[in-house]
mmCIF file of C-alpha atoms and ligand atoms in Angstrom:
data_model
loop_
_atom_site.group_PDB
_atom_site.id
_atom_site.type_symbol
_atom_site.label_atom_id
_atom_site.label_comp_id
_atom_site.label_asym_id
_atom_site.label_seq_id
_atom_site.Cartn_x
_atom_site.Cartn_y
_atom_site.Cartn_z
ATOM 1 C CA MET A 1 1.060 -22.526 -69.398
ATOM 2 C CA LYS A 2 -0.130 -25.919 -68.168
ATOM 3 C CA GLN A 3 1.977 -25.556 -65.003
ATOM 4 C CA HIS A 4 0.386 -22.157 -64.421
ATOM 5 C CA ASP A 5 -3.175 -23.643 -64.523
ATOM 6 C CA SER A 6 -2.185 -26.469 -62.213
ATOM 7 C CA GLY A 7 -0.736 -24.017 -59.691
ATOM 8 C CA ARG A 8 -3.857 -21.878 -59.830
ATOM 9 C CA ARG A 9 -6.104 -24.919 -59.281
ATOM 10 C CA ARG A 10 -3.993 -25.974 -56.301
ATOM 11 C CA PHE A 11 -4.216 -22.436 -54.870
ATOM 12 C CA ILE A 12 -8.020 -22.428 -55.263
ATOM 13 C CA GLY A 13 -8.216 -25.835 -53.564
ATOM 14 C CA TYR A 14 -6.146 -24.611 -50.604
ATOM 15 C CA ALA A 15 -8.215 -21.423 -50.377
ATOM 16 C CA ALA A 16 -11.435 -23.468 -50.279
ATOM 17 C CA LEU A 17 -10.026 -25.684 -47.504
ATOM 18 C CA LEU A 18 -8.980 -22.615 -45.505
ATOM 19 C CA ALA A 19 -12.446 -21.100 -45.959
ATOM 20 C CA LEU A 20 -14.135 -24.282 -44.643
ATOM 21 C CA ALA A 21 -11.770 -24.790 -41.689
ATOM 22 C CA PRO A 22 -13.634 -22.429 -39.300
ATOM 23 C CA LEU A 23 -16.913 -24.248 -40.023
ATOM 24 C CA ALA A 24 -15.361 -27.632 -39.246
ATOM 25 C CA ALA A 25 -13.778 -26.242 -36.067
ATOM 26 C CA LYS A 26 -17.168 -24.814 -35.019
ATOM 27 C CA ASP A 27 -18.772 -28.282 -35.363
ATOM 28 C CA VAL A 28 -16.001 -29.870 -33.326
ATOM 29 C CA LEU A 29 -16.409 -27.234 -30.592
ATOM 30 C CA ALA A 30 -20.198 -27.654 -30.538
ATOM 31 C CA GLN A 31 -19.811 -31.395 -30.076
ATOM 32 C CA ALA A 32 -17.216 -30.867 -27.375
ATOM 33 C CA LYS A 33 -19.624 -28.581 -25.455
ATOM 34 C CA ALA A 34 -22.491 -31.106 -25.569
ATOM 35 C CA PRO A 35 -22.928 -32.987 -22.317
ATOM 36 C CA ALA A 36 -21.406 -36.424 -22.288
ATOM 37 C CA GLY A 37 -23.884 -38.995 -23.508
ATOM 38 C CA ALA A 38 -26.201 -36.394 -25.058
ATOM 39 C CA LEU A 39 -28.240 -37.925 -27.828
ATOM 40 C CA PRO A 40 -29.174 -36.102 -31.038
ATOM 41 C CA LYS A 41 -32.732 -34.807 -31.136
ATOM 42 C CA LEU A 42 -35.220 -37.148 -32.712
ATOM 43 C CA PRO A 43 -35.777 -35.961 -36.297
ATOM 44 C CA LEU A 44 -39.434 -35.490 -37.169
ATOM 45 C CA ASP A 45 -38.844 -37.376 -40.416
ATOM 46 C CA ASN A 46 -37.581 -40.476 -38.570
ATOM 47 C CA ALA A 47 -39.717 -43.404 -39.811
ATOM 48 C CA GLN A 48 -40.636 -44.615 -36.309
ATOM 49 C CA ALA A 49 -41.325 -41.060 -35.126
ATOM 50 C CA LYS A 50 -43.676 -40.556 -38.072
ATOM 51 C CA ALA A 51 -45.376 -43.901 -37.443
ATOM 52 C CA LEU A 52 -45.999 -42.870 -33.825
ATOM 53 C CA ASN A 53 -47.061 -39.321 -34.759
ATOM 54 C CA TYR A 54 -44.252 -37.801 -32.664
ATOM 55 C CA VAL A 55 -44.368 -34.021 -32.220
ATOM 56 C CA GLU A 56 -41.982 -31.726 -30.355
ATOM 57 C CA SER A 57 -44.809 -29.757 -28.774
ATOM 58 C CA THR A 58 -48.347 -30.676 -27.777
ATOM 59 C CA LYS A 59 -49.510 -27.114 -28.427
ATOM 60 C CA GLY A 60 -52.509 -27.354 -30.745
ATOM 61 C CA LEU A 61 -52.182 -31.126 -31.020
ATOM 62 C CA ALA A 62 -55.428 -32.740 -32.173
ATOM 63 C CA HIS A 63 -54.533 -36.438 -32.332
ATOM 64 C CA LYS A 64 -57.468 -38.697 -31.420
ATOM 65 C CA THR A 65 -55.573 -40.461 -28.589
ATOM 66 C CA PHE A 66 -53.961 -37.323 -27.161
ATOM 67 C CA LYS A 67 -55.122 -36.418 -23.656
ATOM 68 C CA ALA A 68 -54.611 -32.835 -22.503
ATOM 69 C CA GLY A 69 -51.721 -32.594 -20.075
ATOM 70 C CA SER A 70 -49.892 -35.617 -21.416
ATOM 71 C CA ASP A 71 -46.430 -35.111 -22.847
ATOM 72 C CA CYS A 72 -43.068 -36.860 -22.888
ATOM 73 C CA SER A 73 -42.100 -35.519 -19.465
ATOM 74 C CA ASN A 74 -44.901 -37.500 -17.807
ATOM 75 C CA CYS A 75 -44.627 -40.585 -20.015
ATOM 76 C CA MET A 76 -43.301 -43.814 -18.505
ATOM 77 C CA PHE A 77 -40.835 -44.154 -21.398
ATOM 78 C CA PHE A 78 -39.183 -40.756 -20.805
ATOM 79 C CA LYS A 79 -35.865 -41.082 -18.963
ATOM 80 C CA GLY A 80 -34.856 -37.427 -18.827
ATOM 81 C CA ALA A 81 -34.341 -35.546 -15.582
ATOM 82 C CA ALA A 82 -37.055 -33.193 -14.316
ATOM 83 C CA GLY A 83 -36.776 -29.798 -15.983
ATOM 84 C CA GLN A 84 -34.659 -31.146 -18.840
ATOM 85 C CA ALA A 85 -35.895 -29.862 -22.235
ATOM 86 C CA TYR A 86 -34.845 -33.042 -24.038
ATOM 87 C CA GLY A 87 -34.152 -36.484 -22.712
ATOM 88 C CA PRO A 88 -33.829 -40.113 -23.615
ATOM 89 C CA CYS A 89 -36.868 -42.218 -24.457
ATOM 90 C CA THR A 90 -36.903 -45.992 -24.267
ATOM 91 C CA LEU A 91 -38.663 -46.209 -27.631
ATOM 92 C CA PHE A 92 -36.048 -44.085 -29.419
ATOM 93 C CA PRO A 93 -32.703 -45.242 -27.976
ATOM 94 C CA GLN A 94 -30.627 -43.417 -30.602
ATOM 95 C CA ASN A 95 -32.188 -39.995 -29.954
ATOM 96 C CA SER A 96 -33.526 -37.638 -27.336
ATOM 97 C CA VAL A 97 -37.132 -36.457 -27.352
ATOM 98 C CA ALA A 98 -38.636 -33.133 -26.293
ATOM 99 C CA ALA A 99 -40.008 -33.070 -22.739
ATOM 100 C CA LYS A 100 -42.960 -31.091 -24.135
ATOM 101 C CA GLY A 101 -43.299 -33.528 -27.029
ATOM 102 C CA TRP A 102 -45.663 -36.423 -27.430
ATOM 103 C CA CYS A 103 -46.259 -39.552 -29.488
ATOM 104 C CA SER A 104 -49.098 -42.049 -29.736
ATOM 105 C CA ALA A 105 -47.190 -44.560 -27.572
ATOM 106 C CA TRP A 106 -47.539 -42.231 -24.570
ATOM 107 C CA ALA A 107 -48.264 -44.109 -21.337
ATOM 108 C CA LYS A 108 -48.715 -42.421 -17.971
ATOM 109 C CA LYS A 109 -45.674 -42.489 -15.717
ATOM 110 C CA VAL A 110 -46.489 -44.205 -12.420
HETATM 111 FE FE1 LIG B 1 -42.504 -39.149 -25.655
HETATM 112 FE FE2 LIG B 1 -43.387 -41.307 -24.392
HETATM 113 FE FE3 LIG B 1 -43.577 -41.156 -27.035
HETATM 114 FE FE4 LIG B 1 -41.187 -41.463 -25.875
HETATM 115 S S1 LIG B 1 -42.907 -42.935 -25.847
HETATM 116 S S2 LIG B 1 -41.703 -40.060 -27.531
HETATM 117 S S3 LIG B 1 -41.442 -40.262 -24.012
HETATM 118 S S4 LIG B 1 -44.643 -39.851 -25.531
#
């Protein structure tokens, strides 16, 4: 009887692994399709992002230092290519920021 339970537990364990395999493969494929060097998007709950009031869109933004027309794409710290939705930012080297985003460290690109 004990051997029977052990075999059933092993079967359930294998079944669970088989059920999760497609999800793991999907993650691997998604990472493989990402362009080389692509950085993960800056999470809004990142401590530095919160400290700098980072947002992914300036639509409706009412921050006291926000100037209409300013966004990451025209900030001197944005290093993304023109037309790129997300790109690197000098202030957040581990992540990419939204071209249409903004933070209080915004400085006009010259
Ligand atoms: Fe965007 Fe500039 Fe702030 Fe970086 S520093 S998040 S590019 S506004």
